[in-house]
Amino acid sequence: MAADLPRLPPPPPALHDWALLLDVDGTLLDFADRPEAVRVPAELLDTLSRLHIALDGAVALVSGRPLAQLDALFAPLQLPAAGLHGLELREGGEWASTGQPPPGLALVRDAAQALVDKFDGALLEDKGTTLALHWRGSPAAEEPLHEFATSALIGLPGYHLQAGKYVFELRPDGADKGHAILALMSHPQFLDRRPVFVGDDLTDEQGFVAINAHGGHSVLVGQRTPTAAHHALHDPDATRTWLRDVALRLAPSGPVNG
Ligand SMILES: [Mg+2]
């Protein structure tokens, strides 16, 4: 079984024909107690700048965070990106956003906040059209938050529950990383390139499946069984080192200014 084989990093690019699609939290960045507390190393910004130039712009962030947060985190870089698992898309400067949240979401948000407030360390992240209930700081909250999120779906037609690392997320149907990647790959900057997707979470599995179907490299950060990913990197630090090596291989000379 392929699932039992040790997974290695993907082979280095022989040509400048890759399209890099990168999850953010747990992949490029180390986790923090709160989503807003993550740090973006300066060297990572330099690496992404180099890759962006070397791959003619075919470097995208694919995240559950809103685009506005991604831009704030990675400033001054403004990469093509899929935010909110693809509900927000920006490809080469164009922006396509989704519609209004359903009326029931405000009620669910208020009830979720009241529940989260009972658990020290639990957190409600309001992303507009999606709600994320984090229990990383409060293991005792896992079960109550899961029960809440499951029952909240009754009042949110067209929504589903996605579990991630220490988080339950209520999000609209069709918002997943597989769809997000296919949407990005249809853009001229990415078309006809070999897609490489790196991600760490359960929510990235749909992305791995989409990448495999397009002859690309699927790369899991960390360990999980089963997974659809064909390759693996140990942790975000290993991802950053690997990306830097790829950047040096593609553009061995000259610093990137800015
Ligand atoms: Mg992640």
mmCIF file of C-alpha atoms and ligand atoms in Angstrom:
data_model
loop_
_atom_site.group_PDB
_atom_site.id
_atom_site.type_symbol
_atom_site.label_atom_id
_atom_site.label_comp_id
_atom_site.label_asym_id
_atom_site.label_seq_id
_atom_site.Cartn_x
_atom_site.Cartn_y
_atom_site.Cartn_z
ATOM 1 C CA MET A 1 0.000 0.000 0.000
ATOM 2 C CA ALA A 2 1.267 3.434 -0.916
ATOM 3 C CA ALA A 3 0.036 4.670 2.462
ATOM 4 C CA ASP A 4 2.651 2.548 4.208
ATOM 5 C CA LEU A 5 5.641 3.822 2.252
ATOM 6 C CA PRO A 6 7.811 6.541 3.741
ATOM 7 C CA ARG A 7 7.077 9.809 2.011
ATOM 8 C CA LEU A 8 9.911 11.987 0.826
ATOM 9 C CA PRO A 9 10.000 15.601 -0.275
ATOM 10 C CA PRO A 10 9.048 16.036 -3.923
ATOM 11 C CA PRO A 11 11.841 16.025 -6.493
ATOM 12 C CA PRO A 12 13.339 19.435 -7.242
ATOM 13 C CA PRO A 13 12.013 21.262 -10.291
ATOM 14 C CA ALA A 14 13.975 20.540 -13.453
ATOM 15 C CA LEU A 15 12.411 23.490 -15.251
ATOM 16 C CA HIS A 16 10.677 26.687 -14.274
ATOM 17 C CA ASP A 17 7.392 24.939 -14.890
ATOM 18 C CA TRP A 18 6.018 24.551 -11.387
ATOM 19 C CA ALA A 19 2.971 26.286 -9.985
ATOM 20 C CA LEU A 20 3.305 26.457 -6.208
ATOM 21 C CA LEU A 21 0.131 26.389 -4.132
ATOM 22 C CA LEU A 22 0.812 26.811 -0.452
ATOM 23 C CA ASP A 23 -1.334 26.443 2.619
ATOM 24 C CA VAL A 24 -0.349 28.935 5.326
ATOM 25 C CA ASP A 25 -0.968 27.865 8.955
ATOM 26 C CA GLY A 26 0.924 24.740 9.916
ATOM 27 C CA THR A 27 2.576 24.682 6.481
ATOM 28 C CA LEU A 28 4.461 27.951 5.946
ATOM 29 C CA LEU A 29 3.923 29.258 9.466
ATOM 30 C CA ASP A 30 4.188 27.655 12.882
ATOM 31 C CA PHE A 31 0.953 27.536 14.829
ATOM 32 C CA ALA A 32 0.324 30.021 17.604
ATOM 33 C CA ASP A 33 -2.198 29.994 20.437
ATOM 34 C CA ARG A 34 -4.324 32.518 18.577
ATOM 35 C CA PRO A 35 -4.606 32.921 14.785
ATOM 36 C CA GLU A 36 -3.502 36.568 14.965
ATOM 37 C CA ALA A 37 -0.367 35.673 16.940
ATOM 38 C CA VAL A 38 1.467 33.836 14.128
ATOM 39 C CA ARG A 39 4.815 35.161 12.931
ATOM 40 C CA VAL A 40 5.986 35.455 9.332
ATOM 41 C CA PRO A 41 9.792 35.114 9.212
ATOM 42 C CA ALA A 42 11.509 37.753 7.049
ATOM 43 C CA GLU A 43 13.441 35.016 5.280
ATOM 44 C CA LEU A 44 10.158 33.393 4.206
ATOM 45 C CA LEU A 45 9.043 36.653 2.583
ATOM 46 C CA ASP A 46 12.351 36.777 0.716
ATOM 47 C CA THR A 47 11.933 33.154 -0.414
ATOM 48 C CA LEU A 48 8.375 33.741 -1.630
ATOM 49 C CA SER A 49 9.507 36.863 -3.511
ATOM 50 C CA ARG A 50 12.219 34.883 -5.268
ATOM 51 C CA LEU A 51 9.811 32.088 -6.159
ATOM 52 C CA HIS A 52 7.193 34.546 -7.390
ATOM 53 C CA ILE A 53 9.718 36.022 -9.822
ATOM 54 C CA ALA A 54 11.311 32.704 -10.840
ATOM 55 C CA LEU A 55 7.928 31.101 -11.566
ATOM 56 C CA ASP A 56 6.471 34.096 -13.425
ATOM 57 C CA GLY A 57 3.910 34.741 -10.732
ATOM 58 C CA ALA A 58 2.727 31.149 -10.308
ATOM 59 C CA VAL A 59 2.890 31.134 -6.508
ATOM 60 C CA ALA A 60 -0.375 31.228 -4.567
ATOM 61 C CA LEU A 61 -1.520 31.027 -0.968
ATOM 62 C CA VAL A 62 -4.452 28.650 -0.351
ATOM 63 C CA SER A 63 -5.812 29.254 3.122
ATOM 64 C CA GLY A 64 -8.822 29.237 5.378
ATOM 65 C CA ARG A 65 -7.978 32.797 6.375
ATOM 66 C CA PRO A 66 -9.663 35.769 4.680
ATOM 67 C CA LEU A 67 -7.613 37.416 1.913
ATOM 68 C CA ALA A 68 -7.341 40.614 3.928
ATOM 69 C CA GLN A 69 -5.582 38.694 6.713
ATOM 70 C CA LEU A 70 -3.241 36.998 4.250
ATOM 71 C CA ASP A 71 -2.276 40.355 2.763
ATOM 72 C CA ALA A 72 -1.644 41.818 6.208
ATOM 73 C CA LEU A 73 0.491 38.837 7.234
ATOM 74 C CA PHE A 74 2.597 38.691 4.069
ATOM 75 C CA ALA A 75 2.883 42.443 3.394
ATOM 76 C CA PRO A 76 4.370 43.886 1.288
ATOM 77 C CA LEU A 77 3.888 40.772 -0.829
ATOM 78 C CA GLN A 78 0.490 40.415 -2.456
ATOM 79 C CA LEU A 79 0.418 36.963 -3.987
ATOM 80 C CA PRO A 80 -2.357 35.293 -5.933
ATOM 81 C CA ALA A 81 -4.466 33.660 -3.269
ATOM 82 C CA ALA A 82 -7.531 31.674 -2.330
ATOM 83 C CA GLY A 83 -8.914 32.821 1.019
ATOM 84 C CA LEU A 84 -11.666 31.246 3.115
ATOM 85 C CA HIS A 85 -10.980 27.882 1.425
ATOM 86 C CA GLY A 86 -11.690 29.381 -1.985
ATOM 87 C CA LEU A 87 -14.681 31.586 -1.156
ATOM 88 C CA GLU A 88 -12.389 34.525 -1.878
ATOM 89 C CA LEU A 89 -10.088 34.325 -4.894
ATOM 90 C CA ARG A 90 -7.448 36.636 -6.206
ATOM 91 C CA GLU A 91 -5.535 35.632 -9.295
ATOM 92 C CA GLY A 92 -3.000 38.093 -10.561
ATOM 93 C CA GLY A 93 -4.668 41.085 -8.987
ATOM 94 C CA GLU A 94 -8.284 40.264 -9.767
ATOM 95 C CA TRP A 95 -10.591 39.745 -6.867
ATOM 96 C CA ALA A 96 -13.738 37.665 -6.816
ATOM 97 C CA SER A 97 -15.635 37.491 -3.564
ATOM 98 C CA THR A 98 -18.695 35.621 -2.451
ATOM 99 C CA GLY A 99 -22.128 36.872 -1.531
ATOM 100 C CA GLN A 100 -23.664 37.765 1.762
ATOM 101 C CA PRO A 101 -23.749 35.366 4.696
ATOM 102 C CA PRO A 102 -27.150 33.731 5.312
ATOM 103 C CA PRO A 103 -29.444 35.445 7.844
ATOM 104 C CA GLY A 104 -29.166 32.536 10.295
ATOM 105 C CA LEU A 105 -25.434 33.048 10.671
ATOM 106 C CA ALA A 106 -25.739 36.052 12.993
ATOM 107 C CA LEU A 107 -27.769 33.998 15.493
ATOM 108 C CA VAL A 108 -25.310 31.138 15.308
ATOM 109 C CA ARG A 109 -22.421 33.559 15.803
ATOM 110 C CA ASP A 110 -23.974 35.014 18.956
ATOM 111 C CA ALA A 111 -24.718 31.582 20.403
ATOM 112 C CA ALA A 112 -21.210 30.370 19.529
ATOM 113 C CA GLN A 113 -19.660 33.369 21.258
ATOM 114 C CA ALA A 114 -21.723 32.714 24.393
ATOM 115 C CA LEU A 115 -20.596 29.084 24.437
ATOM 116 C CA VAL A 116 -16.937 29.863 23.729
ATOM 117 C CA ASP A 117 -16.924 32.412 26.552
ATOM 118 C CA LYS A 118 -17.574 29.582 29.008
ATOM 119 C CA PHE A 119 -14.232 27.963 28.208
ATOM 120 C CA ASP A 120 -11.031 29.716 29.083
ATOM 121 C CA GLY A 121 -8.768 29.378 26.045
ATOM 122 C CA ALA A 122 -11.495 28.593 23.503
ATOM 123 C CA LEU A 123 -11.966 31.099 20.694
ATOM 124 C CA LEU A 124 -14.537 32.090 18.105
ATOM 125 C CA GLU A 125 -13.040 33.375 14.856
ATOM 126 C CA ASP A 126 -15.600 35.300 12.800
ATOM 127 C CA LYS A 127 -14.534 35.265 9.141
ATOM 128 C CA GLY A 128 -17.714 36.834 7.798
ATOM 129 C CA THR A 129 -19.251 33.974 5.814
ATOM 130 C CA THR A 130 -17.578 31.275 7.873
ATOM 131 C CA LEU A 131 -17.203 30.722 11.605
ATOM 132 C CA ALA A 132 -14.295 28.876 13.186
ATOM 133 C CA LEU A 133 -14.558 27.519 16.736
ATOM 134 C CA HIS A 134 -11.068 26.925 18.114
ATOM 135 C CA TRP A 135 -10.402 24.675 21.092
ATOM 136 C CA ARG A 136 -6.575 24.477 20.944
ATOM 137 C CA GLY A 137 -6.347 26.359 24.239
ATOM 138 C CA SER A 138 -9.173 24.419 25.882
ATOM 139 C CA PRO A 139 -9.352 20.636 25.291
ATOM 140 C CA ALA A 140 -12.460 20.446 27.500
ATOM 141 C CA ALA A 141 -14.306 22.543 24.931
ATOM 142 C CA GLU A 142 -13.845 20.056 22.069
ATOM 143 C CA GLU A 143 -16.959 17.998 22.698
ATOM 144 C CA PRO A 144 -19.339 20.891 23.520
ATOM 145 C CA LEU A 145 -18.130 22.880 20.513
ATOM 146 C CA HIS A 146 -18.546 19.880 18.233
ATOM 147 C CA GLU A 147 -22.094 19.302 19.481
ATOM 148 C CA PHE A 148 -22.886 22.968 19.036
ATOM 149 C CA ALA A 149 -21.481 23.118 15.506
ATOM 150 C CA THR A 150 -23.359 19.987 14.481
ATOM 151 C CA SER A 151 -26.695 21.291 15.706
ATOM 152 C CA ALA A 152 -26.054 24.782 14.308
ATOM 153 C CA LEU A 153 -26.066 23.321 10.792
ATOM 154 C CA ILE A 154 -29.825 22.893 11.066
ATOM 155 C CA GLY A 155 -30.202 26.660 10.891
ATOM 156 C CA LEU A 156 -27.655 27.085 8.114
ATOM 157 C CA PRO A 157 -28.872 25.487 4.876
ATOM 158 C CA GLY A 158 -26.052 25.166 2.333
ATOM 159 C CA TYR A 159 -23.425 24.951 5.062
ATOM 160 C CA HIS A 160 -21.326 22.061 6.282
ATOM 161 C CA LEU A 161 -19.075 21.333 9.216
ATOM 162 C CA GLN A 162 -15.350 20.906 8.573
ATOM 163 C CA ALA A 163 -13.132 19.663 11.372
ATOM 164 C CA GLY A 164 -9.490 20.747 11.338
ATOM 165 C CA LYS A 165 -6.645 20.803 13.822
ATOM 166 C CA TYR A 166 -8.218 21.955 17.085
ATOM 167 C CA VAL A 167 -11.003 23.699 15.199
ATOM 168 C CA PHE A 168 -14.548 23.169 13.963
ATOM 169 C CA GLU A 169 -15.514 25.371 11.074
ATOM 170 C CA LEU A 170 -18.962 26.152 9.693
ATOM 171 C CA ARG A 171 -18.602 27.033 6.054
ATOM 172 C CA PRO A 172 -20.649 27.208 2.836
ATOM 173 C CA ASP A 173 -20.796 24.120 0.619
ATOM 174 C CA GLY A 174 -18.360 24.186 -2.278
ATOM 175 C CA ALA A 175 -15.729 25.987 -0.241
ATOM 176 C CA ASP A 176 -12.875 23.522 -0.176
ATOM 177 C CA LYS A 177 -9.254 23.523 -1.208
ATOM 178 C CA GLY A 178 -9.846 21.176 -4.138
ATOM 179 C CA HIS A 179 -12.209 23.692 -5.739
ATOM 180 C CA ALA A 180 -9.915 26.560 -4.758
ATOM 181 C CA ILE A 181 -6.898 24.932 -6.427
ATOM 182 C CA LEU A 182 -8.792 24.096 -9.602
ATOM 183 C CA ALA A 183 -9.999 27.710 -9.788
ATOM 184 C CA LEU A 184 -6.444 29.021 -9.415
ATOM 185 C CA MET A 185 -5.055 26.503 -11.902
ATOM 186 C CA SER A 186 -7.480 27.690 -14.582
ATOM 187 C CA HIS A 187 -5.888 31.139 -14.504
ATOM 188 C CA PRO A 188 -3.327 31.905 -17.261
ATOM 189 C CA GLN A 189 -0.513 32.393 -14.719
ATOM 190 C CA PHE A 190 -0.938 28.799 -13.530
ATOM 191 C CA LEU A 191 -2.292 27.013 -16.589
ATOM 192 C CA ASP A 192 -0.092 24.315 -18.176
ATOM 193 C CA ARG A 193 2.277 24.233 -15.217
ATOM 194 C CA ARG A 194 2.940 21.324 -12.909
ATOM 195 C CA PRO A 195 0.988 22.100 -9.735
ATOM 196 C CA VAL A 196 2.632 21.512 -6.387
ATOM 197 C CA PHE A 197 0.393 21.806 -3.334
ATOM 198 C CA VAL A 198 1.758 21.784 0.209
ATOM 199 C CA GLY A 199 -0.628 21.525 3.166
ATOM 200 C CA ASP A 200 -0.895 20.073 6.641
ATOM 201 C CA ASP A 201 -4.514 19.760 7.668
ATOM 202 C CA LEU A 202 -7.490 17.512 6.997
ATOM 203 C CA THR A 203 -8.924 20.387 4.967
ATOM 204 C CA ASP A 204 -5.964 20.041 2.587
ATOM 205 C CA GLU A 205 -6.821 16.464 1.593
ATOM 206 C CA GLN A 206 -9.279 17.651 -1.093
ATOM 207 C CA GLY A 207 -6.410 19.730 -2.441
ATOM 208 C CA PHE A 208 -4.112 16.696 -2.581
ATOM 209 C CA VAL A 209 -6.744 14.758 -4.527
ATOM 210 C CA ALA A 210 -7.143 17.621 -7.030
ATOM 211 C CA ILE A 211 -3.363 17.931 -7.434
ATOM 212 C CA ASN A 212 -2.868 14.190 -7.956
ATOM 213 C CA ALA A 213 -5.549 14.213 -10.660
ATOM 214 C CA HIS A 214 -3.576 16.915 -12.478
ATOM 215 C CA GLY A 215 -0.245 15.108 -12.400
ATOM 216 C CA GLY A 216 1.136 17.401 -9.725
ATOM 217 C CA HIS A 217 3.040 16.889 -6.506
ATOM 218 C CA SER A 218 0.970 16.624 -3.317
ATOM 219 C CA VAL A 219 2.971 17.336 -0.170
ATOM 220 C CA LEU A 220 1.782 16.721 3.394
ATOM 221 C CA VAL A 221 3.444 18.680 6.190
ATOM 222 C CA GLY A 222 3.668 16.446 9.250
ATOM 223 C CA GLN A 223 2.228 12.949 9.489
ATOM 224 C CA ARG A 224 -1.249 11.592 8.943
ATOM 225 C CA THR A 225 -2.640 8.223 7.899
ATOM 226 C CA PRO A 226 -4.439 7.908 5.634
ATOM 227 C CA THR A 227 -3.571 10.775 3.347
ATOM 228 C CA ALA A 228 -3.819 11.331 -0.390
ATOM 229 C CA ALA A 229 -0.466 13.141 -0.398
ATOM 230 C CA HIS A 230 2.420 11.454 -2.229
ATOM 231 C CA HIS A 231 5.199 13.404 -0.522
ATOM 232 C CA ALA A 232 5.906 14.787 2.920
ATOM 233 C CA LEU A 233 7.841 17.408 4.807
ATOM 234 C CA HIS A 234 8.379 17.195 8.546
ATOM 235 C CA ASP A 235 7.086 20.551 9.796
ATOM 236 C CA PRO A 236 6.751 24.234 8.769
ATOM 237 C CA ASP A 237 10.456 24.774 9.354
ATOM 238 C CA ALA A 238 11.229 21.959 6.896
ATOM 239 C CA THR A 239 8.770 23.518 4.428
ATOM 240 C CA ARG A 240 10.539 26.874 4.621
ATOM 241 C CA THR A 241 13.959 25.246 4.143
ATOM 242 C CA TRP A 242 12.717 23.192 1.205
ATOM 243 C CA LEU A 243 11.157 26.251 -0.444
ATOM 244 C CA ARG A 244 14.375 28.191 0.006
ATOM 245 C CA ASP A 245 16.284 25.375 -1.702
ATOM 246 C CA VAL A 246 13.793 25.363 -4.564
ATOM 247 C CA ALA A 247 14.138 29.154 -4.893
ATOM 248 C CA LEU A 248 17.938 28.920 -4.957
ATOM 249 C CA ARG A 249 17.786 26.176 -7.567
ATOM 250 C CA LEU A 250 15.466 28.213 -9.790
ATOM 251 C CA ALA A 251 17.204 31.559 -9.276
ATOM 252 C CA PRO A 252 20.706 30.901 -7.969
ATOM 253 C CA SER A 253 22.062 34.413 -8.461
ATOM 254 C CA GLY A 254 21.333 37.774 -6.969
ATOM 255 C CA PRO A 255 19.427 38.991 -3.949
ATOM 256 C CA VAL A 256 15.816 40.105 -4.179
ATOM 257 C CA ASN A 257 15.312 43.653 -3.077
ATOM 258 C CA GLY A 258 12.162 44.806 -1.356
HETATM 259 MG MG MG B 1 -2.849 24.495 7.488
#
